[in-house]
Short mmCIF file of C-alpha atoms in Angstrom, two decimals:
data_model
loop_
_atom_site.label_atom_id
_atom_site.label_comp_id
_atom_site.label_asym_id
_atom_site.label_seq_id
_atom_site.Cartn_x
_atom_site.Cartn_y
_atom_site.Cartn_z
CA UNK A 1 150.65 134.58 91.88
CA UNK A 2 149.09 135.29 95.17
CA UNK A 3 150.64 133.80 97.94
CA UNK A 4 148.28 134.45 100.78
CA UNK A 5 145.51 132.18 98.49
CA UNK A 6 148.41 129.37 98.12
CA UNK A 7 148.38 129.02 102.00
CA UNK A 8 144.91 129.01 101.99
CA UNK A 9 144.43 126.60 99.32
CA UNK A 10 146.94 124.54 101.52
CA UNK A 11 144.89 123.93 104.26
CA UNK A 12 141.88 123.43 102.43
CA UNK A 13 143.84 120.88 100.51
CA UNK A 14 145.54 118.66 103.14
CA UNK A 15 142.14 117.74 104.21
CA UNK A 16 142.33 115.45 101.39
CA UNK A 17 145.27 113.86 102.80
CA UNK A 18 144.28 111.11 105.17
CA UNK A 19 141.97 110.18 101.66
CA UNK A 20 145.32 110.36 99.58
CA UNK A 21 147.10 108.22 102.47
CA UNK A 22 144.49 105.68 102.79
CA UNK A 23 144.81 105.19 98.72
CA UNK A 24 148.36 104.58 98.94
CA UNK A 25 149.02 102.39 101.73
CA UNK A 26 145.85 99.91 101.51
CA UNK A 27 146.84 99.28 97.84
CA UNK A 28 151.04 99.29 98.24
CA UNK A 29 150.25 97.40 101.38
CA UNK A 30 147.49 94.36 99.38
CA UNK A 31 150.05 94.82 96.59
CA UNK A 32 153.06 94.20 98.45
CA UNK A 33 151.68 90.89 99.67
CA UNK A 34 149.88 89.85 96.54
CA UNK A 35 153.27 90.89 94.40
CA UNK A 36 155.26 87.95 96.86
CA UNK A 37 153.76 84.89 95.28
CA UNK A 38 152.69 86.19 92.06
CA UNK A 39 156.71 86.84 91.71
CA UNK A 40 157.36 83.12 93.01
CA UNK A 41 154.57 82.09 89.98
CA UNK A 42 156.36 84.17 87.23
CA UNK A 43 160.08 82.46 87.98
CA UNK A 44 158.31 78.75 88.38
CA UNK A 45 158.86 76.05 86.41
CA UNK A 46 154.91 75.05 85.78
CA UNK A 47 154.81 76.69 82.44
CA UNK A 48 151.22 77.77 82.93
CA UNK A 49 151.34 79.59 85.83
CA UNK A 50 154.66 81.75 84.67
CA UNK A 51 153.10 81.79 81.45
CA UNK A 52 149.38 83.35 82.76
CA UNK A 53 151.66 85.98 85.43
CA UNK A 54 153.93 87.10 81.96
CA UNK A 55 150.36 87.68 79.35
CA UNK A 56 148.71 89.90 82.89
CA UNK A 57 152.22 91.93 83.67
CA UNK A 58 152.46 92.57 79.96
CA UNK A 59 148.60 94.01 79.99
CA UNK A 60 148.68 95.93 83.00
CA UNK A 61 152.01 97.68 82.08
CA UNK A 62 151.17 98.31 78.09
CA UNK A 63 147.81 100.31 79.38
CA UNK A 64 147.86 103.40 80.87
CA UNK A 65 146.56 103.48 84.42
CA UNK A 66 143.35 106.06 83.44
CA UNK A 67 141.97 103.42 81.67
CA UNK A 68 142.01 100.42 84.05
CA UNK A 69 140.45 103.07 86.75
CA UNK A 70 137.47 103.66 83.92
CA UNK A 71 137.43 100.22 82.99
CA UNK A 72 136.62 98.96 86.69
CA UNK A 73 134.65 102.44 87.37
CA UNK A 74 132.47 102.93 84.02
CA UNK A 75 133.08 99.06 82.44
CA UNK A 76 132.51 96.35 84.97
CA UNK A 77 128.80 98.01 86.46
CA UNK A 78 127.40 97.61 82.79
CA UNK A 79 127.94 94.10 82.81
CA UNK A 80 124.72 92.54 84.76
CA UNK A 81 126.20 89.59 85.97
CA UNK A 82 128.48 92.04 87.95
CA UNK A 83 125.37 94.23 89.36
CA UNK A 84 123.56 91.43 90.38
CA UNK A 85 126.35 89.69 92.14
CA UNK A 86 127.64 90.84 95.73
CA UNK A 87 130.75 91.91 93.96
CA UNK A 88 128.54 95.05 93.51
CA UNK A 89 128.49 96.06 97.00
CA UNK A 90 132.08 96.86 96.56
CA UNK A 91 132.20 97.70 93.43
CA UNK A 92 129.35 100.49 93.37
CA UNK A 93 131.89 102.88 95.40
CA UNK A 94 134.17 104.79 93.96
CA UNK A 95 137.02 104.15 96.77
CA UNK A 96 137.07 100.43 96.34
CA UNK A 97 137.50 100.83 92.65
CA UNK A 98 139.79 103.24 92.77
CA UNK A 99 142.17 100.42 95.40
CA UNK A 100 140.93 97.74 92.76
CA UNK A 101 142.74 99.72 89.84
CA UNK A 102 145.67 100.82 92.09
CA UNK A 103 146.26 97.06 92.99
CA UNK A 104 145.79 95.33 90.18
CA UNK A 105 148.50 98.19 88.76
CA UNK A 106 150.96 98.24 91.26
CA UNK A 107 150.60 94.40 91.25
CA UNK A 108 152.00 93.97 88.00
CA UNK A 109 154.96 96.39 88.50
CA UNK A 110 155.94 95.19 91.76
CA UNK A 111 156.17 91.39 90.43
CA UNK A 112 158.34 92.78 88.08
CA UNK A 113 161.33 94.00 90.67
CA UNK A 114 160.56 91.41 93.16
CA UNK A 115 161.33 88.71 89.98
CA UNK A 116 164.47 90.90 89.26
CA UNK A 117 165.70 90.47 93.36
CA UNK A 118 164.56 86.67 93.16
CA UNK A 119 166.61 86.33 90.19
CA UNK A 120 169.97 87.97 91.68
CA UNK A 121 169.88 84.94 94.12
CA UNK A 122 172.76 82.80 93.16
CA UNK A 123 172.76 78.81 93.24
CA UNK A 124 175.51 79.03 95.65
CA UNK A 125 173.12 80.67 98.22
CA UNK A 126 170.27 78.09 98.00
CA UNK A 127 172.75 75.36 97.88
CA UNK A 128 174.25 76.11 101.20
CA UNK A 129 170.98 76.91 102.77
CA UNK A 130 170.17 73.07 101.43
CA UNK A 131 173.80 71.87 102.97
CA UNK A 132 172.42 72.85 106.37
CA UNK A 133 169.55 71.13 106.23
CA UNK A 134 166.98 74.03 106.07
CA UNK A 135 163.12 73.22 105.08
CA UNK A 136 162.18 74.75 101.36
CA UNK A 137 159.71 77.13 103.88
CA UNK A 138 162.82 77.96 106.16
CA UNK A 139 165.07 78.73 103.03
CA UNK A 140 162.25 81.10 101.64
CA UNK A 141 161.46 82.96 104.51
CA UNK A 142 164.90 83.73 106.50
CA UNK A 143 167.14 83.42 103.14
CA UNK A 144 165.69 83.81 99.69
CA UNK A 145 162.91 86.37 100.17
CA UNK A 146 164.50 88.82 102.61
CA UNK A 147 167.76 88.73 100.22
CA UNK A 148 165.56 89.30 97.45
CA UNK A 149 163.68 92.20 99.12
CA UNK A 150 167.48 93.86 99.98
CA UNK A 151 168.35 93.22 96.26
CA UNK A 152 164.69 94.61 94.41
CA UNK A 153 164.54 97.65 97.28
CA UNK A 154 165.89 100.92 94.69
CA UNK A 155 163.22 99.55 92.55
CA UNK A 156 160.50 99.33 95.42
CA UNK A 157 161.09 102.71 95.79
CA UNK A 158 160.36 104.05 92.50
CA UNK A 159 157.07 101.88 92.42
CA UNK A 160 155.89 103.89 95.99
CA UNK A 161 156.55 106.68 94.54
CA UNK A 162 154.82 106.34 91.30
CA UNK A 163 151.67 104.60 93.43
CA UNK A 164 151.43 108.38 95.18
CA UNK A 165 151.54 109.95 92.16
CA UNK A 166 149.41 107.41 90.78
CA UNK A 167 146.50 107.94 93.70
CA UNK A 168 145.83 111.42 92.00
CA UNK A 169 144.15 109.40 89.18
CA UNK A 170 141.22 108.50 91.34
CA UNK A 171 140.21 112.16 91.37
CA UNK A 172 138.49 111.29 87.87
CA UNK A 173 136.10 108.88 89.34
CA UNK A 174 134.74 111.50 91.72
CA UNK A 175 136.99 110.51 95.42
CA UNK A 176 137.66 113.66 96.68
CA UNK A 177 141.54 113.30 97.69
CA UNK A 178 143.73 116.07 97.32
CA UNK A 179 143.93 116.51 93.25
CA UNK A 180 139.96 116.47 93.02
CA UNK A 181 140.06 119.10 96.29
CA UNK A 182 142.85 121.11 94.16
CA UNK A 183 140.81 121.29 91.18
CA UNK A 184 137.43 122.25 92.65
CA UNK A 185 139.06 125.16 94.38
CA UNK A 186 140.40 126.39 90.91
CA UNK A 187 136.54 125.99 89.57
CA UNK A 188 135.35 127.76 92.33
CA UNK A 189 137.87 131.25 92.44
CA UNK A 190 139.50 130.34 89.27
CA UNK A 191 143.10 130.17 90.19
CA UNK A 192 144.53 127.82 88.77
CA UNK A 193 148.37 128.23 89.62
CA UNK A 194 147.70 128.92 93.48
CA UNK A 195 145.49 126.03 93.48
CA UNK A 196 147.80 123.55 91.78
CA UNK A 197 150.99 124.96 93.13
CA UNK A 198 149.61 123.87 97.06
CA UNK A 199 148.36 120.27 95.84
CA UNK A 200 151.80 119.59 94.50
CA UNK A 201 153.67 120.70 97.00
CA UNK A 202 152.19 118.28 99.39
CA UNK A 203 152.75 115.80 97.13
CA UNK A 204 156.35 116.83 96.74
CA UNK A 205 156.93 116.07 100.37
CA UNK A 206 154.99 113.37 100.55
CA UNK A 207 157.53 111.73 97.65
CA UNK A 208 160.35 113.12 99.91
CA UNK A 209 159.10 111.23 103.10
CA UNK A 210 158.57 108.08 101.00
CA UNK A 211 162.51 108.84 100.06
CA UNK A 212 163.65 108.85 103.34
CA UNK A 213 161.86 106.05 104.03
CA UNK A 214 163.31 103.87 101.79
CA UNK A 215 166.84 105.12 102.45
CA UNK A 216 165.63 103.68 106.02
CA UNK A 217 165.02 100.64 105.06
CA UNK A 218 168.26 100.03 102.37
CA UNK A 219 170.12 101.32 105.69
CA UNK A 220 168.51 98.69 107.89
CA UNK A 221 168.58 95.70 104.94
CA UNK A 222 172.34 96.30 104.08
CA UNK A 223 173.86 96.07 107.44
CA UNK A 224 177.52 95.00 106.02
CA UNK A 225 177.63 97.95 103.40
CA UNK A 226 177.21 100.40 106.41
CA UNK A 227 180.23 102.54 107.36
CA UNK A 228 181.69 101.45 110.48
CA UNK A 229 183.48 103.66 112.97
CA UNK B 1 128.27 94.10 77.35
CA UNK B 2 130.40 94.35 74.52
CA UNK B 3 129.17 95.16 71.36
CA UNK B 4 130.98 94.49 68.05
CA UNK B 5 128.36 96.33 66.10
CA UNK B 6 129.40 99.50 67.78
CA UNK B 7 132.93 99.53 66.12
CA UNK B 8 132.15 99.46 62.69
CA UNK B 9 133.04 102.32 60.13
CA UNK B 10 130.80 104.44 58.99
CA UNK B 11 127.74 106.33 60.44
CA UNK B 12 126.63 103.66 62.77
CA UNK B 13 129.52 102.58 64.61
CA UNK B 14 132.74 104.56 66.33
CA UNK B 15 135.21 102.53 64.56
CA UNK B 16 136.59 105.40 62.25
CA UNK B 17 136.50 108.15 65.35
CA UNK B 18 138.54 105.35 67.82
CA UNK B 19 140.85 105.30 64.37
CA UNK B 20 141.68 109.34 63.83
CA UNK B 21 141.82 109.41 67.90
CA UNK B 22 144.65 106.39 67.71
CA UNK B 23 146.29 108.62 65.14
CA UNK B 24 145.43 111.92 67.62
CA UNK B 25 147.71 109.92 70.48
CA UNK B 26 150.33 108.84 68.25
CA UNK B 27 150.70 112.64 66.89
CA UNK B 28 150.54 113.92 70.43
CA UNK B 29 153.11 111.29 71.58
CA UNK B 30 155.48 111.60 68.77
CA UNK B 31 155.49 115.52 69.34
CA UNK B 32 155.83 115.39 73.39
CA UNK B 33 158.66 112.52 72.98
CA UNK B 34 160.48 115.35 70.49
CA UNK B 35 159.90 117.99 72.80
CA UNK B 36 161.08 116.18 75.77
CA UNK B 37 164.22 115.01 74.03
CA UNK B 38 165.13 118.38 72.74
CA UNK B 39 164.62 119.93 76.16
CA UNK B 40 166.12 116.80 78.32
CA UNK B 41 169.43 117.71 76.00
CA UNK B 42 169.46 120.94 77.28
CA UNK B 43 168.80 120.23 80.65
CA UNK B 44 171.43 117.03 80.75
CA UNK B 45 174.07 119.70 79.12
CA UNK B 46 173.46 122.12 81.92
CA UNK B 47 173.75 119.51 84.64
CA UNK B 48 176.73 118.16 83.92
CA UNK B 49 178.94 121.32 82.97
CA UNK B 50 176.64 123.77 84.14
CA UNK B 51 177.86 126.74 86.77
CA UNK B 52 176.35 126.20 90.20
CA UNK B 53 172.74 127.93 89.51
CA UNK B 54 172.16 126.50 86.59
CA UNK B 55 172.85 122.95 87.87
CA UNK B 56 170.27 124.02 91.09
CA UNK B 57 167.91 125.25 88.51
CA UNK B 58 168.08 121.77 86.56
CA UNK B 59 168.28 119.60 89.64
CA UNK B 60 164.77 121.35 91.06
CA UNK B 61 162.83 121.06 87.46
CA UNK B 62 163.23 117.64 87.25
CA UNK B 63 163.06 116.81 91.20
CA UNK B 64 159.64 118.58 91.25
CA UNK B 65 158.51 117.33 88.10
CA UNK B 66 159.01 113.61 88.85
CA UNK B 67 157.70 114.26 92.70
CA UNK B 68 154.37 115.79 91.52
CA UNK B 69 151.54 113.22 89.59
CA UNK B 70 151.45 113.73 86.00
CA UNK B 71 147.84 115.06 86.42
CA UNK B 72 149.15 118.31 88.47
CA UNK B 73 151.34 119.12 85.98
CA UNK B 74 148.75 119.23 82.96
CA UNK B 75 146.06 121.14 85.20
CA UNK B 76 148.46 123.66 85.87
CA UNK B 77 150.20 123.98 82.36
CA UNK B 78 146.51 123.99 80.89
CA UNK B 79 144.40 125.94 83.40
CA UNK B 80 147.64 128.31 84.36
CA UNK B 81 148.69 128.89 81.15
CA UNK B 82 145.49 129.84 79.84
CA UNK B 83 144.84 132.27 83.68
CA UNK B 84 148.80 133.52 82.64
CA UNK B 85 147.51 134.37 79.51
CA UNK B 86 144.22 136.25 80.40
CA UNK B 87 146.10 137.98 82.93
CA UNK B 88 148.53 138.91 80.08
CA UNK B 89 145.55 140.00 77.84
CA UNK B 90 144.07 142.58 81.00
CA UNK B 91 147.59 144.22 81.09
CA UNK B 92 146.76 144.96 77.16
CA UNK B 93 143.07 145.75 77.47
CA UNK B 94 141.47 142.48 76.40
CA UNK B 95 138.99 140.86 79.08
CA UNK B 96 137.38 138.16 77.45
CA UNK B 97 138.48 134.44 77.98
CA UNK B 98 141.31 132.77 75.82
CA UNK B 99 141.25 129.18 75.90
CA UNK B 100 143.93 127.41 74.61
CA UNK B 101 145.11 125.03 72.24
CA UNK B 102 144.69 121.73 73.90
CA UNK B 103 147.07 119.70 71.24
CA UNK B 104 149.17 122.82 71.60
CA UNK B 105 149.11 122.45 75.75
CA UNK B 106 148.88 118.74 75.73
CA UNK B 107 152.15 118.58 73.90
CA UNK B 108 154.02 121.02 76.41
CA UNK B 109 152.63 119.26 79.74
CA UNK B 110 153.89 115.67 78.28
CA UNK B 111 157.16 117.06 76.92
CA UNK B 112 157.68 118.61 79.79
CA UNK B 113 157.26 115.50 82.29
CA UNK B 114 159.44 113.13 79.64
CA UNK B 115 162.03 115.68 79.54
CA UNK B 116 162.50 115.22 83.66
CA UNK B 117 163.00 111.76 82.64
CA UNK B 118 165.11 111.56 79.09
CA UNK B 119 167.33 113.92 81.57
CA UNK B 120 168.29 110.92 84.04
CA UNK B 121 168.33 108.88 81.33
CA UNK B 122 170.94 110.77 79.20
CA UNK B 123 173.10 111.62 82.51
CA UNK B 124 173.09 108.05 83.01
CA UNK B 125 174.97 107.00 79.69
CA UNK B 126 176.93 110.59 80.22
CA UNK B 127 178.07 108.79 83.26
CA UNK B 128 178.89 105.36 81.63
CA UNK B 129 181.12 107.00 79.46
CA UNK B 130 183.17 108.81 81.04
CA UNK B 131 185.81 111.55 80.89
CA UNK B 132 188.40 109.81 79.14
CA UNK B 133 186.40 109.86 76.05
CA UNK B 134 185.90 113.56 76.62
CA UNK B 135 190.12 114.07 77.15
CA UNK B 136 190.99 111.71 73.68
CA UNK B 137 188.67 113.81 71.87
CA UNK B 138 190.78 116.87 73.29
CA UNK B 139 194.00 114.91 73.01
CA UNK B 140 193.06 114.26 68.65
CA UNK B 141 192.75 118.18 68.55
CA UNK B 142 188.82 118.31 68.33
CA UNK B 143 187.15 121.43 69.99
CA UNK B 144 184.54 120.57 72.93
CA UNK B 145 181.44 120.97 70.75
CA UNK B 146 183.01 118.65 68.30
CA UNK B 147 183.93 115.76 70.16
CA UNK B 148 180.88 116.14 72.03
CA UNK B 149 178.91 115.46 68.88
CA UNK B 150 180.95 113.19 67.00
CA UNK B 151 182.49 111.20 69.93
CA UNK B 152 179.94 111.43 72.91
CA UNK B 153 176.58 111.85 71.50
CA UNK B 154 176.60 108.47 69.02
CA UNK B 155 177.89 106.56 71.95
CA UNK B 156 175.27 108.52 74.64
CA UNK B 157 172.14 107.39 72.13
CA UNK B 158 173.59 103.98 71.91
CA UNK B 159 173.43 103.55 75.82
CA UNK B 160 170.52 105.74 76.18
CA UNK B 161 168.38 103.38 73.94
CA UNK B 162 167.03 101.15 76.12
CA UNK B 163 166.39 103.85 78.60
CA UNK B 164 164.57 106.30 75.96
CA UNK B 165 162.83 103.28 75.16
CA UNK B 166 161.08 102.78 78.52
CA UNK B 167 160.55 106.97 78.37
CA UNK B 168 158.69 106.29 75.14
CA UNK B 169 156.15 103.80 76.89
CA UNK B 170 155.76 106.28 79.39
CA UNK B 171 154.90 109.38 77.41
CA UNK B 172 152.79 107.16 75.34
CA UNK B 173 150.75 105.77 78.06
CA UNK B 174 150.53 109.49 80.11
CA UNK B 175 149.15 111.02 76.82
CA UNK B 176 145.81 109.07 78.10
CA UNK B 177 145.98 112.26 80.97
CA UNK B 178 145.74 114.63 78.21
CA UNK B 179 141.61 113.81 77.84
CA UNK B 180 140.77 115.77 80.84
CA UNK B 181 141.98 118.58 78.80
CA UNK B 182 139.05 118.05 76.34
CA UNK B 183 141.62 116.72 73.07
CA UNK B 184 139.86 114.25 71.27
CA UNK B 185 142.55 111.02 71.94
CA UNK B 186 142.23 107.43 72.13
CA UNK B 187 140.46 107.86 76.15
CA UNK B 188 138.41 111.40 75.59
CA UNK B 189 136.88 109.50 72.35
CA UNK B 190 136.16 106.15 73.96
CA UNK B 191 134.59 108.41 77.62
CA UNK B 192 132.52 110.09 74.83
CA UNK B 193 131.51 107.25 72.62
CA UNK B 194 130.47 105.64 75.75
CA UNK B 195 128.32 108.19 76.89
CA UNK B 196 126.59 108.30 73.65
CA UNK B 197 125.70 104.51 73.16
CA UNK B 198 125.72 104.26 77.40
CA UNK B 199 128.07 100.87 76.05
CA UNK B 200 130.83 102.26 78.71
CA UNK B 201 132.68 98.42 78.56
CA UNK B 202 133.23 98.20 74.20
CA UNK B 203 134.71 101.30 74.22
CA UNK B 204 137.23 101.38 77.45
CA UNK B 205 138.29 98.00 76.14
CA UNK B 206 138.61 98.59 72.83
CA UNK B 207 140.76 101.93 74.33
CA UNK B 208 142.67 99.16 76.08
CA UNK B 209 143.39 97.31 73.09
CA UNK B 210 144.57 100.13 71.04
CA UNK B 211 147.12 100.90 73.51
CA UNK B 212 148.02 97.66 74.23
CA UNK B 213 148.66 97.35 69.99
CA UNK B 214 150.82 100.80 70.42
CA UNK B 215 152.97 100.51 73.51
CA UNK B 216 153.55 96.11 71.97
CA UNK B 217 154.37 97.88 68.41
CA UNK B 218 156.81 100.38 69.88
CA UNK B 219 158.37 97.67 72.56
CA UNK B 220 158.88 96.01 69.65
CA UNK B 221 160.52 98.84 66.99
CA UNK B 222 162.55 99.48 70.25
CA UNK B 223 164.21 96.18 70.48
CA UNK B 224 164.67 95.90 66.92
CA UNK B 225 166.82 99.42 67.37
CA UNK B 226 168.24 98.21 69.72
CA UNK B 227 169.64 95.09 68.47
CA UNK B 228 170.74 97.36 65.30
CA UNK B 229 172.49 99.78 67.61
CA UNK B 230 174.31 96.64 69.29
CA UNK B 231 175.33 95.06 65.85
CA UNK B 232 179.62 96.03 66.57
CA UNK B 233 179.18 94.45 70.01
CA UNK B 234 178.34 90.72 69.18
CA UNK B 235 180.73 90.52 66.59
CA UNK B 236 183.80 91.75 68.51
CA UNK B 237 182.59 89.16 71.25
#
């Protein structure tokens, strides 16, 4: 192993990361607010709508994330309709398939844990927020939702850290973030270890910062399980 | 569009390649998951009564393993382990390329990424347990190895279940990662068969399907083990 090449590789390599860091936040961020009522859907009563959230979660997650990215890339421009529509001037670059694959992905997860923090809500809670007269938008934006978010947060957590890992994906349908810069440095010298070793160390503290992050935000959510001195 | 006539048997139509590639990712799944297990034993053992290095050693495999994208790990176990390998051959004269197995590689990448995880899960139902299982077994007589596989381990697989179970959905679904390495599974067939008959759509879906039918089949063998696993539990309640 040559280390010299590693730190070269390095900074050839984190010139893929404002691509990598675009990938990750525009989908967590359209999934994160897509996930919100798509959560509400799966726990309502209308039969059809839970019904229609439970068949796509169950799709999404029993597919492997390569093959949504080809289906969207390679799949959806052989259908005419598609080409012919103005859904192909977003759907003729890679990038926007790439976020269309993430999304749709991370969608399904994230509805997942958010349903499992809607669910630890106890009757107790929305009964009192009802005794004091609160609105049903009131009661779902200051009570229900941010308790909800406190309660599905470990979980959240995993999911960003599987959507960076995720983003490296892409690098099969040609975007050049840091994987696809990674492996056309090992076909150009053919070093495959110094090459790979530099992508994934980014990566590693990129999943550390996300870490930290979260531990952030459980800090700031659980004010009454911090230690006071 | 898609094209039924495409997935026939036979000369004419993929349907018997998608087949042998279904059986391909089931092989290559089955093996990894085995793998993974053996090695997530090891790894659980040394965590929990491991000296100091060893527990550092164990604690940075599977931190970097689950911090880096599955795809990382397979170039480098694939590409470096064939570079390793060459290098290897120079020291002993040989200069020409060695390319390796891909089943062979494909196996060790995915084993090696659902052993990071069968770790946490195992140290989780370790942890459920507890030590007072570990002290009765001592307190009955039975040596540490004993107790550990006739007390601890039956109970460990009965709260690891559920746990292995989501593993199993995992390894299944990153086998898919594996085509980049050229193996002939469910996605390298379908990327091929679509190049062929430029009929990109049948062939990712029908990829999609045939996953779909695996990780459904396996969810359900899972609960089914499961429930068979929890049979003492209901009637005691």
């Amino acid at each position: 192993m040559n280390f010299e090449l590693i730190v070269d590789n390095f900074f050839l390599i984190i010139l893929g990361l404002d691509e990598t860091l675009n990938l990750v936040i525009i989908s967590l961020s359209l999934g994160f607010v897509i996930s919100i009522p798509f959560s509400l859907a799966r726990i309502s009563s209308i039969k059809i709508l839970s019904k229609s959230v439970y068949y796509y979660i169950f799709i999404v997650r029993g597919t492997p994330l390569l093959v949504q990215i080809y289906l969207i890339y390679f799949g959806l421009g052989a259908i005419p309709f598609v080409r012919e529509s103005f859904l192909w001037i977003v759907l003729k670059e890679p990038f926007w398939c790439g976020i269309l694959a993430l999304v749709i992905n991370t969608v399904a997860y994230t509805t997942e844990i958010f349903r499992g923090g809607l669910q630890s809500i106890t009757k107790g809670q929305i009964e009192s927020c009802k005794s004091l007269g609160m609105n049903k938008f009131v009661m779902y934006s200051k009570i229900i939702l941010p308790c909800a978010f406190r309660q599905a947060l470990p979980g959240y957590g995993n999911e960003m850290i599987l959507m960076v890992k995720s983003t490296s994906l892409v690098s099969l349908i040609t975007i050049m973030e840091m994987t696809g810069i990674a492996r056309n440095i090992m076909y150009k010298n053919y070093a495959p270890i110094e090459a790979f070793v530099a992508a994934g160390s980014i990566y590693l503290f990129l999943n550390f910062l996300v870490v930290q992050f979260i531990k952030f935000l459980e800090w700031k959510y659980n004010p009454h399980l911090r230690v006071k001195d | 569009m898609f094209q039924f006539d495409l997935l026939i048997f036979g000369n004419t139509g993929w349907g018997d390649e998608l087949l042998i590639s279904t059986i391909m990712t089931i092989l290559v799944s089955l093996s990894s998951m085995f793998l993974g297990v053996c090695l997530a034993i090891i790894i659980t053992w040394a965590k929990i009564s491991g000296n100091l290095i060893v527990r550092i050693i164990a604690n940075f495999y599977t931190t970097v393993i689950r911090g880096i994208p599955e795809l990382l790990v397979i170039y480098l176990i694939f590409f470096g382990g064939s570079a390793t390998l060459m290098y290897l051959a120079k020291i002993f004269g040989y200069n020409g390329y060695i390319e390796l197995n891909a089943f062979t590689m494909g196996t060790i990448s995915i084993g090696l990424i659902s052993a990071a995880y069968s770790t946490e899960v195992f140290r989780g139902a370790y942890y459920t347990l507890g030590v007072g299982q570990l002290e009765a077994g001592k307190a009955l007589g039975l040596s540490r190895f004993q107790s550990f596989i006739k007390v601890l381990a039956p109970q460990m697989l009965k709260h690891a279940l559920p746990g292995l179970g989501n593993v199993w959905q995992i390894t299944l679904k990153d086998t898919a990662l594996v085509s980049v390495t050229g193996l002939v599974e469910i996605m390298r067939q379908s990327r091929i068969a679509s190049n062929v008959t430029h009929s990109p759509l049948t062939f990712i879906l029908s990829a999609a399907i045939l996953y779909l039918i695996l990780t459904s089949f396996s969810s359900k063998a899972f609960n089914k083990l499961e429930e068979f696993t929890n049979k003492n539990d209901s009637v005691t309640q």
